[in-house]
Coordinates of N, CA and C and ligand atoms in Angstrom, one line a residue:
M24 N -7.5 -24.1 7.2 CA -6.3 -23.0 7.1 C -5.0 -23.8 8.1
E25 N -4.0 -23.7 7.4 CA -2.7 -24.2 8.4 C -2.6 -23.8 9.6
K26 N -2.1 -24.6 10.7 CA -1.6 -24.0 11.7 C -0.6 -23.0 11.9
H27 N -0.9 -21.6 12.5 CA 0.2 -20.8 12.6 C -0.1 -19.9 13.7
H28 N 1.1 -19.0 13.8 CA 0.7 -17.7 14.9 C 1.5 -16.7 14.3
I29 N 1.1 -15.6 15.0 CA 1.6 -14.3 14.3 C 2.6 -13.5 15.3
D30 N 3.8 -13.4 14.9 CA 4.9 -12.3 15.7 C 4.9 -11.2 15.1
V31 N 5.1 -10.2 16.3 CA 5.3 -9.0 16.1 C 6.4 -8.6 15.2
M32 N 6.4 -8.0 14.1 CA 7.7 -7.5 13.1 C 7.7 -5.8 13.3
I33 N 6.7 -4.9 13.2 CA 7.0 -3.5 13.5 C 5.8 -3.4 14.1
D34 N 6.2 -2.6 15.5 CA 5.2 -2.5 16.5 C 4.3 -1.3 16.2
E35 N 3.3 -1.0 17.1 CA 2.3 -0.1 16.5 C 2.8 1.4 16.2
D36 N 3.8 1.8 17.7 CA 4.2 3.0 17.6 C 5.0 3.4 16.6
A37 N 5.8 2.2 16.2 CA 7.1 2.5 15.0 C 6.0 2.6 13.6
V38 N 5.2 1.8 13.7 CA 4.5 2.0 12.7 C 3.9 3.4 12.3
N39 N 3.1 3.8 13.5 CA 2.6 5.2 13.5 C 3.5 6.4 13.3
N40 N 4.7 6.1 13.7 CA 5.7 7.4 13.8 C 6.2 7.4 12.2
R41 N 6.5 6.4 11.8 CA 6.9 6.2 10.1 C 5.8 7.2 9.6
I42 N 4.4 6.5 9.6 CA 3.5 7.4 8.8 C 3.3 8.7 9.1
K43 N 3.8 9.0 10.2 CA 3.9 10.5 10.4 C 4.8 11.4 9.9
E44 N 6.1 10.6 9.7 CA 7.1 11.3 8.9 C 6.7 11.2 7.5
L45 N 6.0 10.0 6.7 CA 5.9 10.2 5.5 C 4.6 11.3 5.1
G46 N 3.8 11.4 5.9 CA 2.8 12.7 5.8 C 3.4 14.1 5.8
E47 N 4.7 14.0 6.7 CA 5.2 15.4 6.7 C 5.9 15.6 5.5
Q48 N 6.6 14.5 4.9 CA 7.2 14.7 4.0 C 6.4 15.0 2.6
I49 N 5.3 14.2 2.5 CA 4.1 14.3 1.4 C 4.0 15.8 1.5
S50 N 3.8 16.5 2.6 CA 3.1 17.8 2.9 C 3.9 18.9 2.6
R51 N 5.3 18.5 2.6 CA 6.5 19.4 2.0 C 6.5 19.4 0.7
D52 N 6.7 18.3 0.2 CA 6.9 18.1 -1.3 C 5.3 18.5 -2.2
Y53 N 4.5 18.7 -1.9 CA 2.9 19.3 -2.5 C 2.6 20.5 -1.7
A54 N 3.8 21.2 -1.2 CA 3.1 22.8 -0.9 C 2.5 23.5 -1.8
D55 N 1.4 24.0 -1.2 CA 0.7 24.5 -2.3 C -0.3 24.2 -3.3
R56 N -0.2 22.5 -3.2 CA -0.9 21.7 -4.1 C -2.0 21.0 -3.3
E57 N -2.7 20.4 -4.2 CA -3.7 19.5 -3.6 C -3.4 17.6 -4.3
V58 N -3.0 17.4 -3.2 CA -3.1 15.8 -3.7 C -4.4 14.9 -3.5
Y59 N -4.2 14.0 -4.8 CA -5.4 13.1 -4.9 C -4.8 11.5 -4.7
L60 N -5.2 10.9 -3.3 CA -4.7 9.8 -2.9 C -5.7 8.9 -3.5
I61 N -5.0 7.6 -4.1 CA -5.6 6.5 -4.5 C -5.5 5.4 -3.9
C62 N -6.4 5.2 -3.2 CA -6.2 3.8 -2.1 C -6.6 2.7 -2.9
I63 N -5.6 1.5 -2.5 CA -6.0 0.5 -3.2 C -6.6 -0.6 -2.4
L64 N -7.5 -0.9 -2.6 CA -8.5 -1.8 -1.8 C -7.9 -3.1 -1.7
K65 N -8.2 -3.8 -0.5 CA -8.6 -3.2 0.6 C -7.4 -3.3 1.5
G66 N -6.2 -3.7 1.2 CA -5.1 -3.8 2.2 C -4.7 -2.3 2.6
S67 N -4.8 -1.4 1.6 CA -4.3 -0.1 2.0 C -5.2 0.9 2.8
V68 N -6.4 0.5 3.3 CA -7.3 1.2 3.6 C -6.8 2.1 4.9
Y69 N -6.0 1.1 5.9 CA -5.6 1.7 7.1 C -4.7 2.6 6.7
F70 N -3.5 2.2 6.2 CA -2.6 3.0 5.9 C -3.0 4.5 5.1
T71 N -4.0 4.3 4.2 CA -4.3 5.5 3.4 C -4.9 6.7 4.5
C72 N -5.9 6.1 5.3 CA -6.3 7.1 6.4 C -5.7 7.5 7.2
E73 N -4.9 6.7 8.0 CA -3.7 7.1 8.9 C -2.9 8.2 8.3
L74 N -2.5 7.9 6.8 CA -1.6 9.1 6.1 C -2.2 10.2 5.8
A75 N -3.3 10.2 5.5 CA -4.1 11.4 4.8 C -4.5 12.3 6.5
K76 N -4.7 11.5 7.1 CA -4.6 12.5 8.4 C -3.4 13.3 8.7
R77 N -2.6 12.9 8.4 CA -1.1 13.5 8.5 C -0.6 14.3 7.3
I78 N -1.5 14.7 6.3 CA -1.1 15.4 5.4 C -2.0 16.7 5.4
T79 N -0.8 18.0 5.4 CA -1.7 19.0 5.7 C -2.0 20.0 4.2
V80 N -1.5 19.6 3.4 CA -2.3 20.2 2.2 C -3.5 19.4 2.0
P81 N -4.4 20.1 1.0 CA -5.8 19.7 0.5 C -5.8 18.1 0.2
V82 N -6.5 17.4 0.8 CA -6.3 15.9 0.2 C -7.8 15.4 -0.6
I83 N -7.5 14.7 -1.8 CA -9.0 14.3 -2.0 C -8.3 12.7 -2.1
M84 N -9.4 11.6 -1.4 CA -9.3 10.4 -1.7 C -10.3 9.7 -2.3
D85 N -9.6 8.7 -3.2 CA -10.5 7.7 -4.2 C -10.2 6.4 -4.0
F86 N -10.8 5.5 -4.6 CA -10.5 4.1 -4.1 C -10.7 3.3 -5.5
M87 N -10.0 2.1 -5.6 CA -9.6 1.1 -6.7 C -9.5 0.0 -6.0
Q88 N -10.0 -1.0 -6.7 CA -9.7 -2.5 -6.2 C -9.1 -3.2 -7.3
C89 N -8.0 -3.9 -6.9 CA -7.4 -4.6 -8.0 C -6.7 -6.1 -7.5
S90 N -6.7 -7.2 -8.1 CA -6.2 -8.1 -7.0 C -5.3 -8.9 -8.0
S91 N -4.4 -9.3 -7.5 CA -3.4 -10.2 -7.7 C -3.0 -11.8 -7.2
Y92 N -3.8 -11.7 -6.0 CA -3.7 -12.7 -5.0 C -5.3 -13.4 -4.9
G93 N -4.8 -14.9 -4.7 CA -6.2 -15.6 -4.5 C -6.2 -15.5 -3.2
A94 N -6.6 -16.9 -2.2 CA -6.5 -17.4 -0.9 C -5.0 -17.7 -0.6
A95 N -4.4 -17.9 -1.3 CA -3.0 -18.2 -0.8 C -2.0 -17.3 -0.6
T96 N -0.8 -17.5 -0.4 CA 0.4 -16.4 0.1 C 1.2 -16.2 -1.2
K97 N 0.6 -16.8 -2.6 CA 1.6 -16.8 -3.4 C 1.0 -16.0 -4.6
S98 N 1.7 -15.0 -5.3 CA 1.0 -14.2 -6.4 C 0.5 -15.4 -7.3
S99 N -0.5 -14.7 -8.3 CA -0.8 -15.6 -9.2 C -0.1 -15.1 -10.7
G100 N 0.1 -13.8 -10.5 CA 0.7 -12.8 -11.6 C -0.3 -12.5 -12.3
V101 N -1.6 -12.6 -12.4 CA -2.7 -12.1 -12.9 C -3.2 -10.9 -12.0
V102 N -3.4 -9.6 -12.7 CA -4.0 -8.5 -12.0 C -5.2 -8.1 -12.6
K103 N -6.3 -8.2 -11.6 CA -7.6 -8.0 -12.0 C -8.2 -6.6 -11.5
L104 N -8.7 -5.7 -12.5 CA -9.2 -4.4 -12.0 C -11.1 -4.6 -11.5
S105 N -11.1 -4.4 -10.2 CA -12.6 -5.1 -10.2 C -13.4 -3.7 -9.2
K106 N -12.8 -2.7 -9.1 CA -13.6 -1.1 -8.9 C -12.8 -0.2 -9.4
D107 N -13.0 0.8 -10.3 CA -12.3 1.6 -10.9 C -12.6 3.3 -10.0
L108 N -12.0 3.9 -10.3 CA -11.9 5.3 -9.7 C -13.4 5.7 -9.6
D109 N -13.7 6.8 -8.8 CA -15.2 7.4 -8.9 C -14.9 8.6 -9.7
M110 N -13.8 9.2 -9.6 CA -13.3 10.7 -10.5 C -12.4 10.6 -11.4
A111 N -12.5 11.6 -12.3 CA -11.3 11.6 -13.5 C -10.1 12.5 -12.8
I112 N -8.9 11.6 -13.3 CA -7.7 12.1 -12.4 C -6.7 13.0 -13.4
T113 N -7.4 13.6 -14.6 CA -6.7 14.3 -15.6 C -6.3 15.7 -14.8
D114 N -5.1 15.9 -15.0 CA -4.3 17.2 -14.4 C -4.2 17.1 -13.0
R115 N -4.5 16.1 -12.3 CA -4.4 16.1 -10.9 C -3.2 15.4 -10.3
D116 N -2.7 16.0 -9.4 CA -1.3 15.3 -8.5 C -1.7 14.0 -7.8
V117 N -1.2 12.9 -8.7 CA -2.3 11.8 -8.0 C -0.8 11.1 -7.0
I118 N -1.2 10.5 -6.2 CA -0.5 9.5 -5.3 C -0.9 8.2 -5.3
I119 N -0.4 7.1 -5.6 CA -1.3 5.7 -5.5 C -0.6 5.2 -4.0
I120 N -1.6 4.8 -3.5 CA -1.2 4.2 -2.0 C -1.5 2.7 -1.9
E121 N -0.3 2.1 -1.8 CA -0.3 0.6 -1.5 C 0.1 0.2 -0.1
D122 N -0.4 -1.1 0.0 CA 0.2 -1.4 1.3 C 1.5 -2.3 1.6
I123 N 1.9 -3.4 0.3 CA 3.0 -3.8 0.0 C 3.3 -4.1 -1.5
I124 N 4.5 -4.0 -1.8 CA 5.0 -4.2 -3.0 C 5.9 -5.4 -2.9
D125 N 5.4 -6.3 -3.6 CA 5.9 -7.6 -3.8 C 6.7 -8.0 -5.1
S126 N 5.7 -9.0 -5.9 CA 6.5 -8.9 -7.2 C 6.7 -7.7 -8.1
G127 N 5.9 -6.7 -7.4 CA 6.0 -5.2 -8.1 C 4.8 -5.4 -9.5
R128 N 4.2 -6.5 -9.8 CA 3.1 -6.5 -11.0 C 1.8 -5.7 -10.7
T129 N 1.2 -5.7 -9.6 CA 0.1 -4.9 -9.2 C 0.3 -3.4 -9.6
L130 N 1.4 -3.0 -9.0 CA 1.8 -1.4 -9.3 C 2.1 -1.3 -10.6
N131 N 2.9 -1.9 -11.2 CA 3.0 -1.9 -12.7 C 2.2 -1.7 -13.6
H132 N 1.3 -2.3 -13.4 CA -0.1 -2.3 -14.1 C -0.7 -1.2 -14.0
L133 N -0.9 -0.8 -12.5 CA -1.9 0.4 -12.1 C -1.2 1.4 -12.9
K134 N 0.2 1.9 -12.7 CA 0.8 2.9 -12.8 C 0.8 3.1 -14.6
D135 N 0.4 1.9 -15.1 CA 0.6 2.2 -16.7 C -0.9 2.8 -17.0
L136 N -1.9 2.1 -16.3 CA -3.4 2.2 -16.2 C -3.7 3.7 -16.1
L137 N -3.3 4.2 -15.0 CA -3.3 5.5 -14.5 C -2.7 6.5 -15.3
G138 N -1.5 6.0 -15.8 CA -0.6 7.1 -16.5 C -1.4 7.8 -17.6
Q139 N -2.0 6.5 -18.2 CA -2.8 7.0 -19.7 C -3.8 7.8 -19.3
R140 N -4.4 8.0 -18.1 CA -5.4 9.1 -18.0 C -5.0 10.8 -17.9
N141 N -3.7 10.8 -18.0 CA -3.1 12.2 -18.0 C -3.3 13.0 -17.0
P142 N -2.8 12.3 -15.8 CA -2.4 13.4 -14.6 C -1.3 14.2 -14.4
A143 N -1.7 15.2 -13.9 CA -0.2 16.0 -13.9 C 0.8 15.4 -13.2
S144 N 0.6 14.6 -12.2 CA 2.0 14.0 -11.8 C 1.3 12.5 -11.3
L145 N 2.4 11.5 -11.0 CA 1.7 10.3 -10.5 C 2.9 9.5 -9.8
K146 N 2.5 9.6 -8.5 CA 3.7 9.0 -7.7 C 3.0 7.7 -6.7
I147 N 4.4 6.9 -6.4 CA 3.6 5.9 -5.7 C 4.3 5.9 -4.0
C148 N 3.4 5.6 -3.5 CA 3.6 5.4 -1.7 C 3.2 4.0 -1.3
T149 N 4.2 3.5 -0.5 CA 4.0 2.1 0.1 C 4.2 1.9 1.3
L150 N 3.3 1.4 2.2 CA 3.9 1.2 3.8 C 5.0 0.3 3.7
L151 N 4.9 -1.1 2.7 CA 5.9 -2.1 3.1 C 6.7 -2.3 1.7
D152 N 7.9 -2.6 1.6 CA 8.2 -3.4 0.3 C 9.3 -4.1 0.6
K153 N 9.1 -5.4 -0.2 CA 10.1 -6.6 0.0 C 10.9 -6.7 -1.6
P154 N 11.8 -6.1 -1.4 CA 12.6 -5.7 -2.9 C 13.4 -7.0 -3.1
S155 N 13.3 -7.9 -2.6 CA 14.0 -9.2 -3.0 C 13.1 -10.2 -3.8
R156 N 11.8 -9.6 -3.8 CA 10.8 -10.4 -4.2 C 10.6 -9.7 -5.8
R157 N 11.0 -8.9 -6.0 CA 10.8 -8.0 -7.6 C 10.9 -8.9 -8.5
V158 N 9.7 -8.7 -9.4 CA 9.8 -9.3 -10.8 C 9.7 -8.6 -11.7
V159 N 9.1 -7.2 -11.4 CA 8.9 -6.2 -12.4 C 9.6 -5.1 -11.4
D160 N 9.8 -4.1 -12.6 CA 10.8 -3.1 -12.0 C 9.7 -2.0 -11.8
V161 N 9.6 -1.4 -10.3 CA 8.7 0.2 -10.1 C 9.4 0.7 -9.5
D162 N 9.5 2.5 -10.0 CA 10.1 3.4 -9.1 C 9.0 3.6 -7.8
V163 N 9.4 3.4 -6.9 CA 8.6 3.7 -5.6 C 9.2 5.2 -5.2
D164 N 8.3 6.3 -4.7 CA 8.6 7.6 -4.2 C 8.7 7.4 -2.8
Y165 N 7.4 7.2 -2.0 CA 7.3 7.0 -0.8 C 7.4 5.4 -0.2
T166 N 8.4 5.3 0.6 CA 8.5 3.8 1.3 C 8.3 3.9 2.9
G167 N 7.3 3.3 3.3 CA 7.2 3.2 5.0 C 8.7 2.4 5.4
F168 N 8.6 1.2 5.0 CA 9.5 0.2 5.6 C 9.8 -0.8 4.6
R169 N 11.3 -1.0 4.3 CA 11.8 -2.1 3.4 C 12.0 -3.4 4.3
I170 N 11.3 -4.5 4.2 CA 11.3 -5.7 4.8 C 12.0 -7.2 4.4
E171 N 12.3 -7.9 4.9 CA 12.8 -9.2 4.2 C 11.9 -10.1 3.9
D172 N 11.9 -11.2 3.2 CA 10.8 -12.3 2.4 C 10.2 -12.5 3.4
K173 N 9.0 -12.2 3.9 CA 8.5 -12.7 5.0 C 6.8 -12.9 4.7
F174 N 5.9 -13.4 4.6 CA 4.3 -13.1 4.7 C 3.9 -12.3 5.9
V175 N 3.6 -11.2 6.0 CA 3.2 -10.1 6.8 C 1.6 -9.8 6.7
V176 N 1.1 -9.4 7.9 CA -0.3 -9.1 8.0 C -0.4 -8.0 9.1
G177 N -1.5 -7.8 9.2 CA -1.5 -6.5 9.9 C -1.9 -5.2 9.1
Y178 N -2.4 -4.0 9.8 CA -2.2 -2.7 9.4 C -2.9 -2.8 8.0
G179 N -4.3 -3.5 7.6 CA -4.6 -3.8 6.4 C -4.1 -4.8 5.7
L180 N -3.2 -5.3 5.8 CA -2.7 -6.8 5.2 C -3.4 -8.0 6.0
D181 N -3.7 -8.9 4.9 CA -4.5 -10.0 5.3 C -3.7 -11.3 5.0
Y182 N -4.3 -12.4 5.6 CA -3.8 -14.1 5.6 C -5.3 -14.5 5.2
D183 N -5.5 -14.9 4.2 CA -7.0 -15.2 3.7 C -8.0 -14.3 4.5
Q184 N -7.7 -13.2 4.3 CA -8.9 -12.1 4.7 C -8.7 -12.0 6.1
L185 N -8.2 -12.6 7.0 CA -8.2 -12.2 8.4 C -6.9 -11.4 8.3
Y186 N -6.8 -10.6 10.0 CA -5.6 -10.1 10.4 C -5.7 -8.6 10.1
R187 N -6.0 -8.1 9.2 CA -6.2 -6.9 8.5 C -6.5 -5.8 9.7
N188 N -7.0 -6.0 10.6 CA -7.4 -5.2 11.5 C -6.1 -5.0 12.8
L189 N -5.2 -5.7 12.7 CA -4.1 -5.6 13.7 C -3.4 -4.6 13.5
P190 N -3.0 -3.7 14.9 CA -2.5 -2.0 14.7 C -1.1 -2.3 14.6
Y191 N -0.6 -3.5 14.4 CA 0.9 -3.4 14.0 C 1.1 -4.4 12.6
I192 N 2.3 -4.6 12.4 CA 2.7 -5.5 11.2 C 3.2 -6.6 11.7
G193 N 2.4 -7.7 11.7 CA 3.2 -9.0 12.2 C 3.6 -10.2 10.9
V194 N 4.4 -11.2 11.5 CA 4.6 -11.9 10.5 C 3.9 -13.5 10.8
V195 N 3.2 -14.2 9.8 CA 2.8 -15.4 10.1 C 3.8 -16.4 9.9
E196 N 3.9 -17.0 11.0 CA 4.8 -18.1 11.2 C 4.0 -19.4 11.2
F197 N 4.4 -20.2 10.4 CA 4.0 -21.6 10.2 C 4.4 -22.5 11.6
D198 N 3.5 -23.4 12.2 CA 4.0 -24.2 13.4 C 4.3 -25.4 12.8
Ligands
IMP205 P1 2.3 -7.4 -6.0 O1 1.7 -7.5 -7.4 O2 3.0 -9.2 -6.2 O3 3.6 -6.6 -6.0 O4 1.6 -8.0 -4.9 C1 0.8 -7.0 -4.1 C2 0.0 -7.3 -3.4 O5 0.2 -8.8 -2.9 C3 -0.3 -6.3 -2.2 O6 -1.0 -5.5 -2.4 C4 -1.0 -7.7 -1.0 O7 -2.3 -7.4 -1.2 C5 -0.5 -9.0 -1.6 N1 1.0 -9.2 -0.7 C6 2.2 -9.2 -1.1 N2 2.7 -9.7 -0.2 C7 2.0 -9.8 1.1 C8 2.1 -10.1 2.2 O8 3.3 -10.5 2.8 N3 1.1 -10.2 3.0 C9 -0.1 -9.8 2.6 N4 -0.4 -9.3 1.4 C10 1.1 -9.5 0.5
MG206 MG1 -3.7 -6.5 -1.6

């Protein structure tokens, strides 16, 4: 592993406060309904759990795994589905929960795939967005933070599987 260190980009309080706001917004938007949250493994685990705790309408959680990244910090452009949902989403109000949108390929692919299963509605919620990196257009309904083009870790995001457990968003700086 290349020599590097981690600088704080968004501290723990700021992340938690923003997630609280997103939870409140989703609770208002889905008043009197039930939301079906799809956590995209592994990166969205922390975000999905914290967000779900802040949602006051009934929540169902399901998990899906799909990868477009290898061990490096560059996207391969190939999206592979390695774990599908456990339940059917027909007539459900679905929100896909992502850790970060980079090229947009992963979400574009997932939205197409899940849209074919006839949910009542299908929205996207991401903790982070790097709009300058977009290759494929995606409509994002809820965004935690828009960030510049830096490789970030923490709050579920990894660098070669490490740092997911950091309670803040950090930037990987190569020494
Ligand atoms: P996309 O398909 O290019 O939008 O890539 C999305 C996925 O790439 C995310 O779910 C992350 O797993 C990974 N990714 C993109 N940028 C970063 C980053 O800065 N840090 C860690 N993972 C990232
Ligand atoms: Mg990921």
